[in-house]
mmCIF file of C-alpha atoms and ligand atoms in Angstrom:
data_model
loop_
_atom_site.group_PDB
_atom_site.id
_atom_site.type_symbol
_atom_site.label_atom_id
_atom_site.label_comp_id
_atom_site.label_asym_id
_atom_site.label_seq_id
_atom_site.Cartn_x
_atom_site.Cartn_y
_atom_site.Cartn_z
ATOM 1 C CA MET A 1 30.922 120.024 143.396
ATOM 2 C CA GLU A 2 28.178 121.620 141.346
ATOM 3 C CA HIS A 3 25.976 119.010 139.693
ATOM 4 C CA VAL A 4 26.395 118.856 135.929
ATOM 5 C CA ASN A 5 24.947 116.321 133.578
ATOM 6 C CA ILE A 6 28.314 115.471 132.115
ATOM 7 C CA HIS A 7 26.940 112.864 129.742
ATOM 8 C CA GLU A 8 24.842 115.478 127.977
ATOM 9 C CA THR A 9 27.573 118.101 128.170
ATOM 10 C CA VAL A 10 30.099 115.682 126.780
ATOM 11 C CA LYS A 11 27.838 114.600 123.933
ATOM 12 C CA LYS A 12 27.340 118.200 122.953
ATOM 13 C CA LEU A 13 31.022 119.008 123.266
ATOM 14 C CA LEU A 14 31.982 115.967 121.266
ATOM 15 C CA ASP A 15 30.177 117.409 118.311
ATOM 16 C CA ASP A 16 32.074 120.658 118.727
ATOM 17 C CA ASN A 17 35.483 119.788 120.021
ATOM 18 C CA ILE A 18 36.711 116.435 121.214
ATOM 19 C CA LYS A 19 39.673 117.903 123.073
ATOM 20 C CA ASP A 20 37.459 120.117 125.226
ATOM 21 C CA ALA A 21 35.243 117.163 126.095
ATOM 22 C CA VAL A 22 38.252 115.078 127.138
ATOM 23 C CA LEU A 23 39.703 117.863 129.254
ATOM 24 C CA LYS A 24 36.384 118.427 130.962
ATOM 25 C CA LEU A 25 36.163 114.773 131.898
ATOM 26 C CA MET A 26 39.777 114.608 133.119
ATOM 27 C CA LEU A 27 39.214 117.639 135.333
ATOM 28 C CA LYS A 28 35.971 116.288 136.705
ATOM 29 C CA ASN A 29 37.645 113.006 137.683
ATOM 30 C CA ARG A 30 40.748 114.692 139.167
ATOM 31 C CA ARG A 31 41.405 114.265 142.882
ATOM 32 C CA GLN A 32 43.934 115.583 145.370
ATOM 33 C CA ALA A 33 45.414 113.572 148.250
ATOM 34 C CA GLY A 34 47.733 115.740 150.317
ATOM 35 C CA GLU A 35 50.574 116.714 148.013
ATOM 36 C CA TYR A 36 49.487 114.186 145.381
ATOM 37 C CA GLN A 37 47.193 114.584 142.401
ATOM 38 C CA TYR A 38 45.580 111.703 140.530
ATOM 39 C CA THR A 39 42.578 110.881 138.353
ATOM 40 C CA LEU A 40 39.748 108.412 138.964
ATOM 41 C CA PRO A 41 38.947 106.200 135.953
ATOM 42 C CA SER A 42 35.254 106.766 136.758
ATOM 43 C CA THR A 43 33.971 108.606 139.817
ATOM 44 C CA GLU A 44 31.033 106.272 140.423
ATOM 45 C CA THR A 45 32.395 102.867 139.489
ATOM 46 C CA TYR A 46 36.156 103.156 140.100
ATOM 47 C CA PRO A 47 36.739 105.602 142.974
ATOM 48 C CA TYR A 48 40.451 104.817 143.481
ATOM 49 C CA GLN A 49 43.699 105.157 141.567
ATOM 50 C CA TRP A 50 44.689 102.348 139.177
ATOM 51 C CA LEU A 51 48.166 101.882 137.744
ATOM 52 C CA TRP A 52 47.751 101.399 134.019
ATOM 53 C CA ASP A 53 44.795 103.776 133.978
ATOM 54 C CA SER A 54 47.071 106.445 135.439
ATOM 55 C CA CYS A 55 49.630 105.772 132.710
ATOM 56 C CA PHE A 56 46.862 106.330 130.143
ATOM 57 C CA HIS A 57 45.852 109.459 132.050
ATOM 58 C CA ALA A 58 49.422 110.742 131.858
ATOM 59 C CA ILE A 59 49.452 110.134 128.091
ATOM 60 C CA ILE A 60 46.139 112.016 127.749
ATOM 61 C CA LEU A 61 47.050 114.847 130.146
ATOM 62 C CA ASN A 62 50.353 115.335 128.354
ATOM 63 C CA HIS A 63 48.340 116.833 125.480
ATOM 64 C CA PHE A 64 47.152 119.587 127.830
ATOM 65 C CA SER A 65 49.790 119.966 130.512
ATOM 66 C CA ALA A 66 52.993 117.959 130.903
ATOM 67 C CA ASP A 67 53.057 119.167 134.488
ATOM 68 C CA ASP A 68 49.744 117.438 135.300
ATOM 69 C CA ALA A 69 50.947 114.322 133.483
ATOM 70 C CA GLN A 70 54.023 114.274 135.739
ATOM 71 C CA LYS A 71 51.847 114.644 138.832
ATOM 72 C CA GLU A 72 49.744 111.639 137.823
ATOM 73 C CA ILE A 73 52.936 109.542 137.685
ATOM 74 C CA LEU A 74 54.371 110.844 140.961
ATOM 75 C CA SER A 75 51.210 109.931 142.862
ATOM 76 C CA PHE A 76 51.419 106.206 142.090
ATOM 77 C CA LEU A 77 55.206 106.027 142.383
ATOM 78 C CA SER A 78 54.811 107.236 145.964
ATOM 79 C CA LYS A 79 53.294 103.851 146.880
ATOM 80 C CA GLN A 80 55.972 101.641 145.335
ATOM 81 C CA PHE A 81 56.881 98.641 147.514
ATOM 82 C CA ASP A 82 60.394 98.055 148.846
ATOM 83 C CA ASN A 83 60.801 95.105 146.470
ATOM 84 C CA GLY A 84 60.069 97.386 143.473
ATOM 85 C CA LEU A 85 56.467 96.373 142.712
ATOM 86 C CA ILE A 86 54.094 99.228 141.946
ATOM 87 C CA PRO A 87 50.619 98.255 143.206
ATOM 88 C CA HIS A 88 47.772 98.361 140.740
ATOM 89 C CA MET A 89 45.312 100.031 143.119
ATOM 90 C CA ILE A 90 45.752 102.834 145.611
ATOM 91 C CA TYR A 91 42.888 103.426 148.026
ATOM 92 C CA TRP A 92 43.489 107.146 148.656
ATOM 93 C CA GLU A 93 39.893 107.576 149.865
ATOM 94 C CA LYS A 94 37.529 105.043 151.384
ATOM 95 C CA ALA A 95 34.625 103.827 149.253
ATOM 96 C CA ASP A 96 32.212 100.915 149.282
ATOM 97 C CA VAL A 97 33.534 98.972 146.295
ATOM 98 C CA PHE A 98 36.424 96.576 145.640
ATOM 99 C CA ASN A 99 37.387 96.343 149.294
ATOM 100 C CA ILE A 100 39.403 93.197 148.757
ATOM 101 C CA ASN A 101 41.695 91.814 151.438
ATOM 102 C CA TRP A 102 45.108 92.260 149.838
ATOM 103 C CA GLY A 103 47.005 91.770 153.081
ATOM 104 C CA THR A 104 48.314 95.349 152.791
ATOM 105 C CA GLU A 105 47.191 98.776 154.011
ATOM 106 C CA GLY A 106 45.917 101.268 151.480
ATOM 107 C CA THR A 107 47.011 99.506 148.299
ATOM 108 C CA SER A 108 46.638 96.217 146.472
ATOM 109 C CA SER A 109 49.512 93.697 146.375
ATOM 110 C CA ILE A 110 49.546 93.008 142.649
ATOM 111 C CA THR A 111 50.594 95.091 139.670
ATOM 112 C CA GLN A 112 49.319 95.875 136.143
ATOM 113 C CA PRO A 113 50.835 96.143 132.630
ATOM 114 C CA PRO A 114 54.025 98.202 132.996
ATOM 115 C CA MET A 115 53.243 101.306 130.923
ATOM 116 C CA VAL A 116 55.071 103.775 133.157
ATOM 117 C CA ALA A 117 58.404 104.047 131.267
ATOM 118 C CA TYR A 118 56.479 104.678 128.037
ATOM 119 C CA ALA A 119 54.405 107.434 129.694
ATOM 120 C CA VAL A 120 57.482 109.049 131.271
ATOM 121 C CA TRP A 121 59.366 109.006 127.975
ATOM 122 C CA ARG A 122 56.411 110.606 126.175
ATOM 123 C CA ILE A 123 56.283 113.384 128.778
ATOM 124 C CA PHE A 124 60.007 113.975 128.384
ATOM 125 C CA GLN A 125 59.634 114.243 124.629
ATOM 126 C CA LYS A 126 57.072 116.951 125.186
ATOM 127 C CA ASN A 127 58.776 119.092 127.815
ATOM 128 C CA GLY A 128 62.439 117.986 127.928
ATOM 129 C CA ASP A 129 62.394 118.108 131.733
ATOM 130 C CA GLU A 130 65.493 116.130 132.643
ATOM 131 C CA LYS A 131 65.066 116.875 136.342
ATOM 132 C CA PHE A 132 61.847 114.858 136.348
ATOM 133 C CA LEU A 133 63.546 111.981 134.507
ATOM 134 C CA ARG A 134 66.271 111.957 137.134
ATOM 135 C CA LYS A 135 63.740 112.018 139.939
ATOM 136 C CA VAL A 136 61.689 109.043 138.728
ATOM 137 C CA TYR A 137 64.519 106.952 137.294
ATOM 138 C CA PRO A 138 65.272 105.001 140.523
ATOM 139 C CA ASN A 139 61.572 104.042 140.791
ATOM 140 C CA LEU A 140 61.467 102.882 137.192
ATOM 141 C CA PHE A 141 64.736 101.009 137.546
ATOM 142 C CA HIS A 142 63.418 99.068 140.562
ATOM 143 C CA PHE A 143 60.030 98.340 139.055
ATOM 144 C CA TYR A 144 61.383 96.848 135.813
ATOM 145 C CA LYS A 145 64.156 95.027 137.682
ATOM 146 C CA TYR A 146 61.485 93.508 139.936
ATOM 147 C CA LEU A 147 59.534 92.277 136.909
ATOM 148 C CA ILE A 148 62.662 90.836 135.309
ATOM 149 C CA ASN A 149 63.978 89.181 138.470
ATOM 150 C CA GLU A 150 60.886 88.106 140.392
ATOM 151 C CA ARG A 151 58.468 87.189 137.637
ATOM 152 C CA ASP A 152 60.608 84.739 135.729
ATOM 153 C CA PRO A 153 61.625 81.945 138.098
ATOM 154 C CA HIS A 154 62.674 79.597 135.291
ATOM 155 C CA GLU A 155 64.831 82.240 133.676
ATOM 156 C CA GLN A 156 63.166 81.844 130.308
ATOM 157 C CA ASN A 157 62.929 85.619 129.830
ATOM 158 C CA LEU A 158 59.148 85.909 129.906
ATOM 159 C CA VAL A 159 57.429 87.971 132.582
ATOM 160 C CA GLY A 160 54.693 86.143 134.499
ATOM 161 C CA ILE A 161 51.485 87.389 136.074
ATOM 162 C CA ILE A 162 50.059 85.969 139.303
ATOM 163 C CA THR A 163 46.375 86.753 138.666
ATOM 164 C CA PRO A 164 44.298 87.646 135.576
ATOM 165 C CA ASP A 165 43.759 91.052 137.195
ATOM 166 C CA GLU A 166 47.429 91.866 136.607
ATOM 167 C CA SER A 167 46.768 91.740 132.864
ATOM 168 C CA GLY A 168 44.163 94.497 133.237
ATOM 169 C CA GLU A 169 41.647 92.200 131.496
ATOM 170 C CA ASP A 170 40.106 90.627 134.558
ATOM 171 C CA ASN A 171 37.754 88.030 133.029
ATOM 172 C CA SER A 172 39.345 87.565 129.597
ATOM 173 C CA PRO A 173 38.822 84.043 128.218
ATOM 174 C CA ARG A 174 42.612 83.790 127.824
ATOM 175 C CA PHE A 175 42.619 82.878 131.500
ATOM 176 C CA ASP A 176 39.772 80.340 131.552
ATOM 177 C CA GLU A 177 42.005 77.323 131.067
ATOM 178 C CA PRO A 178 44.561 78.211 133.760
ATOM 179 C CA LEU A 179 41.684 79.019 136.135
ATOM 180 C CA GLY A 180 39.962 75.724 135.322
ATOM 181 C CA LEU A 181 36.825 77.449 133.982
ATOM 182 C CA PRO A 182 34.764 76.460 130.895
ATOM 183 C CA PRO A 183 34.408 78.906 127.919
ATOM 184 C CA ILE A 184 30.914 79.855 129.055
ATOM 185 C CA HIS A 185 30.333 80.820 132.691
ATOM 186 C CA SER A 186 28.864 83.759 134.620
ATOM 187 C CA ARG A 187 30.790 86.866 135.591
ATOM 188 C CA LYS A 188 30.019 86.051 139.204
ATOM 189 C CA THR A 189 31.627 82.607 138.915
ATOM 190 C CA ASN A 190 34.671 84.215 137.339
ATOM 191 C CA PHE A 191 34.950 86.827 140.094
ATOM 192 C CA LYS A 192 34.621 84.206 142.821
ATOM 193 C CA ARG A 193 37.374 82.140 141.245
ATOM 194 C CA ARG A 194 39.672 85.157 141.051
ATOM 195 C CA LEU A 195 38.947 86.083 144.661
ATOM 196 C CA LYS A 196 39.959 82.560 145.654
ATOM 197 C CA LEU A 197 43.210 83.062 143.766
ATOM 198 C CA ILE A 198 43.842 86.287 145.646
ATOM 199 C CA ASP A 199 43.249 84.428 148.937
ATOM 200 C CA GLU A 200 45.773 81.799 147.887
ATOM 201 C CA ASN A 201 48.285 84.467 146.918
ATOM 202 C CA ARG A 202 47.780 86.236 150.209
ATOM 203 C CA LYS A 203 48.647 83.050 152.034
ATOM 204 C CA CYS A 204 51.960 82.880 150.188
ATOM 205 C CA ASN A 205 52.536 86.604 150.854
ATOM 206 C CA PHE A 206 52.327 87.454 147.162
ATOM 207 C CA ASP A 207 55.771 85.965 146.853
ATOM 208 C CA ALA A 208 55.589 85.778 143.069
ATOM 209 C CA PRO A 209 57.902 82.835 142.209
ATOM 210 C CA PHE A 210 56.331 80.667 144.904
ATOM 211 C CA CYS A 211 52.706 81.706 144.273
ATOM 212 C CA MET A 212 53.069 81.298 140.508
ATOM 213 C CA LYS A 213 54.338 77.756 140.759
ATOM 214 C CA ASN A 214 51.461 76.736 142.969
ATOM 215 C CA PHE A 215 48.438 78.669 141.812
ATOM 216 C CA PHE A 216 48.521 80.587 138.550
ATOM 217 C CA TRP A 217 51.484 80.841 136.253
ATOM 218 C CA VAL A 218 50.670 82.712 133.074
ATOM 219 C CA LYS A 219 52.932 84.461 130.600
ATOM 220 C CA ASP A 220 50.588 86.858 128.900
ATOM 221 C CA VAL A 221 51.182 88.255 125.425
ATOM 222 C CA PRO A 222 50.055 91.887 125.920
ATOM 223 C CA PHE A 223 51.908 92.139 129.257
ATOM 224 C CA ASN A 224 55.150 90.952 127.654
ATOM 225 C CA ALA A 225 54.692 93.060 124.521
ATOM 226 C CA ILE A 226 54.091 96.108 126.726
ATOM 227 C CA MET A 227 57.211 95.183 128.705
ATOM 228 C CA VAL A 228 59.236 95.065 125.456
ATOM 229 C CA GLU A 229 58.127 98.533 124.338
ATOM 230 C CA ASN A 230 58.645 99.950 127.813
ATOM 231 C CA LEU A 231 62.153 98.528 128.110
ATOM 232 C CA LYS A 232 62.948 100.366 124.905
ATOM 233 C CA CYS A 233 61.760 103.610 126.512
ATOM 234 C CA LEU A 234 63.612 102.809 129.735
ATOM 235 C CA ALA A 235 66.830 102.236 127.800
ATOM 236 C CA HIS A 236 66.337 105.661 126.145
ATOM 237 C CA ILE A 237 65.788 107.247 129.545
ATOM 238 C CA ALA A 238 68.903 105.582 131.007
ATOM 239 C CA GLU A 239 70.966 106.668 128.022
ATOM 240 C CA ARG A 240 69.719 110.217 128.254
ATOM 241 C CA LEU A 241 70.751 110.329 131.923
ATOM 242 C CA GLY A 242 74.201 108.951 131.123
ATOM 243 C CA HIS A 243 73.582 105.531 132.700
ATOM 244 C CA ASP A 244 75.133 103.693 129.796
ATOM 245 C CA TYR A 245 75.508 100.402 131.612
ATOM 246 C CA ASP A 246 71.782 100.364 132.500
ATOM 247 C CA ALA A 247 70.795 101.379 128.989
ATOM 248 C CA GLU A 248 72.680 98.429 127.597
ATOM 249 C CA TYR A 249 71.253 96.092 130.230
ATOM 250 C CA PHE A 250 67.614 97.057 129.591
ATOM 251 C CA GLY A 251 68.177 96.926 125.836
ATOM 252 C CA LYS A 252 69.505 93.398 126.202
ATOM 253 C CA GLN A 253 66.606 92.312 128.413
ATOM 254 C CA ARG A 254 64.220 93.673 125.807
ATOM 255 C CA GLN A 255 65.785 91.564 123.079
ATOM 256 C CA GLU A 256 65.717 88.486 125.297
ATOM 257 C CA ILE A 257 61.988 88.840 125.855
ATOM 258 C CA ILE A 258 61.430 89.196 122.106
ATOM 259 C CA ASP A 259 63.482 86.045 121.468
ATOM 260 C CA ALA A 260 61.631 84.132 124.185
ATOM 261 C CA MET A 261 58.251 85.222 122.826
ATOM 262 C CA ARG A 262 59.268 83.767 119.487
ATOM 263 C CA GLU A 263 60.538 80.585 120.981
ATOM 264 C CA LEU A 264 57.779 79.842 123.482
ATOM 265 C CA MET A 265 54.673 81.689 122.288
ATOM 266 C CA PHE A 266 54.800 81.776 118.488
ATOM 267 C CA GLU A 267 52.932 79.240 116.352
ATOM 268 C CA ASP A 268 51.111 79.528 113.017
ATOM 269 C CA GLY A 269 51.791 83.244 112.751
ATOM 270 C CA ILE A 270 50.323 84.067 116.165
ATOM 271 C CA PHE A 271 51.869 84.801 119.573
ATOM 272 C CA TRP A 272 49.833 82.872 122.169
ATOM 273 C CA THR A 273 49.654 83.416 125.914
ATOM 274 C CA THR A 274 51.129 80.404 127.743
ATOM 275 C CA TYR A 275 50.695 78.819 131.157
ATOM 276 C CA GLY A 276 52.341 76.410 133.517
ATOM 277 C CA GLU A 277 55.904 75.234 133.819
ATOM 278 C CA ASP A 278 55.848 73.729 130.332
ATOM 279 C CA TYR A 279 54.529 76.906 128.672
ATOM 280 C CA LYS A 280 51.348 75.396 127.264
ATOM 281 C CA LYS A 281 49.842 77.693 124.623
ATOM 282 C CA ILE A 282 46.332 78.999 125.241
ATOM 283 C CA LYS A 283 44.837 79.131 121.779
ATOM 284 C CA VAL A 284 41.974 81.533 122.369
ATOM 285 C CA LYS A 285 41.779 84.399 119.891
ATOM 286 C CA THR A 286 41.525 87.767 121.604
ATOM 287 C CA TRP A 287 42.850 91.242 120.758
ATOM 288 C CA ALA A 288 46.145 89.920 122.209
ATOM 289 C CA LEU A 289 46.860 88.626 118.684
ATOM 290 C CA PHE A 290 47.603 92.231 117.715
ATOM 291 C CA ALA A 291 49.341 93.403 120.903
ATOM 292 C CA PRO A 292 52.855 92.481 119.621
ATOM 293 C CA LEU A 293 52.389 95.062 116.823
ATOM 294 C CA PHE A 294 52.598 97.774 119.506
ATOM 295 C CA ALA A 295 56.179 96.706 120.280
ATOM 296 C CA LYS A 296 57.028 95.998 116.633
ATOM 297 C CA ILE A 297 57.762 92.359 117.412
ATOM 298 C CA PRO A 298 56.329 90.687 114.243
ATOM 299 C CA THR A 299 58.092 91.136 110.919
ATOM 300 C CA GLN A 300 56.329 93.157 108.209
ATOM 301 C CA GLU A 301 55.214 89.938 106.567
ATOM 302 C CA GLU A 302 53.863 88.513 109.818
ATOM 303 C CA ALA A 303 52.080 91.778 110.555
ATOM 304 C CA GLU A 304 50.394 91.681 107.139
ATOM 305 C CA LEU A 305 49.157 88.175 107.817
ATOM 306 C CA LEU A 306 47.752 89.181 111.215
ATOM 307 C CA VAL A 307 45.988 92.197 109.764
ATOM 308 C CA ASN A 308 44.621 90.564 106.620
ATOM 309 C CA THR A 309 43.659 87.203 108.059
ATOM 310 C CA TYR A 310 42.319 88.202 111.462
ATOM 311 C CA LEU A 311 41.963 91.942 112.032
ATOM 312 C CA LEU A 312 40.045 92.701 108.831
ATOM 313 C CA ASN A 313 38.061 89.479 108.991
ATOM 314 C CA LYS A 314 34.374 90.258 109.538
ATOM 315 C CA GLU A 315 33.797 86.913 111.180
ATOM 316 C CA GLU A 316 36.561 87.527 113.705
ATOM 317 C CA PHE A 317 37.511 91.096 114.607
ATOM 318 C CA TRP A 318 36.252 93.563 111.989
ATOM 319 C CA THR A 319 32.823 94.303 113.405
ATOM 320 C CA GLU A 320 30.651 97.397 112.943
ATOM 321 C CA TYR A 321 32.435 99.022 115.913
ATOM 322 C CA PRO A 322 35.850 97.376 116.127
ATOM 323 C CA LEU A 323 37.711 96.003 117.858
ATOM 324 C CA PRO A 324 36.000 93.286 119.871
ATOM 325 C CA THR A 325 38.338 92.109 122.629
ATOM 326 C CA VAL A 326 37.465 88.501 121.706
ATOM 327 C CA SER A 327 37.039 87.032 118.225
ATOM 328 C CA LEU A 328 33.417 86.494 117.158
ATOM 329 C CA GLY A 329 34.485 82.963 116.292
ATOM 330 C CA GLU A 330 35.267 81.993 119.899
ATOM 331 C CA PRO A 331 32.646 80.076 121.919
ATOM 332 C CA SER A 332 33.402 82.456 124.796
ATOM 333 C CA PHE A 333 32.564 85.567 122.727
ATOM 334 C CA ASN A 334 29.908 87.657 124.457
ATOM 335 C CA ALA A 335 29.201 91.099 122.966
ATOM 336 C CA GLU A 336 28.312 92.437 126.415
ATOM 337 C CA GLY A 337 30.569 90.244 128.565
ATOM 338 C CA TYR A 338 33.105 92.774 129.935
ATOM 339 C CA TRP A 339 36.528 91.524 128.708
ATOM 340 C CA ARG A 340 34.868 88.691 126.771
ATOM 341 C CA GLY A 341 33.853 90.657 123.675
ATOM 342 C CA PRO A 342 33.170 94.379 124.064
ATOM 343 C CA THR A 343 35.331 97.042 122.463
ATOM 344 C CA TRP A 344 37.561 98.911 124.939
ATOM 345 C CA PHE A 345 39.598 102.033 124.261
ATOM 346 C CA ALA A 346 42.975 100.861 125.566
ATOM 347 C CA PRO A 347 43.214 97.861 123.204
ATOM 348 C CA ASN A 348 42.115 100.124 120.339
ATOM 349 C CA TRP A 349 44.836 102.599 121.228
ATOM 350 C CA PHE A 350 47.537 99.865 121.432
ATOM 351 C CA ILE A 351 46.457 98.436 118.092
ATOM 352 C CA TYR A 352 46.259 101.874 116.491
ATOM 353 C CA LYS A 353 49.854 102.604 117.554
ATOM 354 C CA GLY A 354 50.884 99.178 116.280
ATOM 355 C CA LEU A 355 49.271 99.652 112.869
ATOM 356 C CA ILE A 356 51.066 102.982 112.460
ATOM 357 C CA GLN A 357 54.438 101.332 113.117
ATOM 358 C CA TYR A 358 53.890 99.038 110.126
ATOM 359 C CA GLY A 359 52.535 101.744 107.852
ATOM 360 C CA PHE A 360 48.899 100.524 107.840
ATOM 361 C CA MET A 361 47.724 104.143 107.837
ATOM 362 C CA ASP A 362 44.317 103.544 106.247
ATOM 363 C CA ILE A 363 43.334 100.809 108.660
ATOM 364 C CA ALA A 364 44.631 102.823 111.621
ATOM 365 C CA SER A 365 42.575 105.745 110.439
ATOM 366 C CA LYS A 366 39.458 103.568 110.146
ATOM 367 C CA LEU A 367 39.985 102.312 113.688
ATOM 368 C CA LYS A 368 40.362 105.862 114.939
ATOM 369 C CA ASN A 369 37.195 106.983 113.135
ATOM 370 C CA SER A 370 35.132 104.080 114.410
ATOM 371 C CA SER A 371 36.427 104.793 117.938
ATOM 372 C CA LEU A 372 35.363 108.409 117.565
ATOM 373 C CA LYS A 373 31.974 107.265 116.322
ATOM 374 C CA LEU A 374 31.583 105.207 119.500
ATOM 375 C CA LEU A 375 32.227 108.256 121.673
ATOM 376 C CA LYS A 376 29.757 110.339 119.692
ATOM 377 C CA LYS A 377 27.111 107.670 119.840
ATOM 378 C CA SER A 378 27.483 106.510 123.433
ATOM 379 C CA GLY A 379 29.719 108.968 125.309
ATOM 380 C CA PHE A 380 32.674 108.130 127.534
ATOM 381 C CA ARG A 381 31.620 104.635 128.542
ATOM 382 C CA GLU A 382 33.918 101.899 129.809
ATOM 383 C CA GLN A 383 33.167 99.424 127.014
ATOM 384 C CA PHE A 384 30.936 99.166 123.969
ATOM 385 C CA ASN A 385 29.003 96.437 122.225
ATOM 386 C CA PRO A 386 31.218 95.829 119.156
ATOM 387 C CA GLN A 387 28.219 95.122 116.954
ATOM 388 C CA THR A 388 25.753 97.849 117.955
ATOM 389 C CA GLY A 389 28.006 100.454 119.591
ATOM 390 C CA LYS A 390 25.861 100.469 122.740
ATOM 391 C CA GLY A 391 27.737 101.889 125.758
ATOM 392 C CA LEU A 392 28.402 99.443 128.613
ATOM 393 C CA GLY A 393 29.792 99.486 132.151
ATOM 394 C CA ALA A 394 31.163 102.542 133.925
ATOM 395 C CA LYS A 395 30.094 106.040 132.886
ATOM 396 C CA GLU A 396 32.365 109.055 132.521
ATOM 397 C CA PHE A 397 35.209 106.610 132.076
ATOM 398 C CA THR A 398 38.551 108.196 131.175
ATOM 399 C CA TRP A 399 39.982 105.750 128.643
ATOM 400 C CA GLY A 400 37.957 107.331 125.809
ATOM 401 C CA GLY A 401 40.335 110.268 126.251
ATOM 402 C CA LEU A 402 42.992 108.186 124.475
ATOM 403 C CA ILE A 403 41.236 109.270 121.273
ATOM 404 C CA ILE A 404 43.261 112.503 121.366
ATOM 405 C CA ASP A 405 46.455 110.451 121.283
ATOM 406 C CA MET A 406 45.309 108.586 118.175
ATOM 407 C CA ASN A 407 46.618 111.472 116.157
ATOM 408 C CA ASP A 408 49.251 110.031 113.848
ATOM 409 C CA THR A 409 46.891 109.739 110.853
HETATM 410 C C1 GLC B 1 38.780 97.095 135.602
HETATM 411 C C2 GLC B 1 39.609 96.825 134.360
HETATM 412 C C3 GLC B 1 41.048 97.260 134.582
HETATM 413 C C4 GLC B 1 41.098 98.706 135.040
HETATM 414 C C5 GLC B 1 40.169 98.959 136.227
HETATM 415 C C6 GLC B 1 40.000 100.439 136.529
HETATM 416 O O1 GLC B 1 39.211 96.298 136.657
HETATM 417 O O2 GLC B 1 39.542 95.484 134.014
HETATM 418 O O3 GLC B 1 41.812 97.108 133.416
HETATM 419 O O4 GLC B 1 42.392 99.061 135.363
HETATM 420 O O5 GLC B 1 38.881 98.448 135.969
HETATM 421 O O6 GLC B 1 39.575 101.128 135.394
#
């Protein structure tokens, strides 16, 4: 491919037209593998396909071509396991990074936040292609059934994750306690600990109920909130296809998760991630405080409290370039510590969508504008220092493209 300095090109384009800049990046990161098409989150740093990234890609691509958005989905569905799990990484091409022993060929053995039903439903709303819905429905059905059946051994209606990596927030301080790590430690120590967990899970064949009981049993707030919103979309899809029994079933499961979140996670106005068999609450303030807004789980009154007390609080989350993934008030906060402080685009997008649902248009609009400012200042970086706006981590990273889906205000 012809060498272009995309950072410079993108910066220039951003001043002119954000949509062109996003499209250019998406096309540059696009890859073909036989009949499949997918997008790399970043060509240098992340040269494979990732599950929730691809769902974000589908949401972004849908603004340009619903057909390309569908292709992004079909590529990862092609690697679904027999038990229904969709792996979070697909190694379509060999590269020198993240060659972890997952005990499988060509994919990982863990999953990521289940955004696929949401992405599929958004595509359908754009192009009305019922044939595509029909084609992917069995995959979706098995994936969500797997999460409901295999990730909740105590039948308490909360979906568990078997490693922090399944949350998509690899080293978030929400997982320090269950990993037995102190609030301040190096990224290397964290990575080593997570690799050990993967080794342990490999030994129990990633058999989720068994591995969870023995090694890491976390019920994460964003994962469950995302599940709730996606079950709503899945119920719509089932209904549209005339599967009334399924629609009712998924709708019921959705409500049961909401009820369980209230019963086991909620305290003092906040939904907390829990761990262990007795659902111990992990009281570390991260952007997860606002994740339930995405699925409209809090009441209007509860949402107002979350926004006024925490989101708009300059000593917690309302920094110069919001939204830090960890509250400034936490001992673990580190402005340049990967998932321990920096601003990331996916959380901003989830929160933006949540704020809209409750009618906080002005705040949503401020979050969108500050996100745009980050792109203009630092380009399509993976993360940003929430205080200075400095770009961090991977370059030419796709998640910034979500800016074009922050278009409700
Ligand atoms: C990192 C992120 C994860 C993402 C992946 C690829 O591991 O923590 O959320 O899916 O990179 O972008």
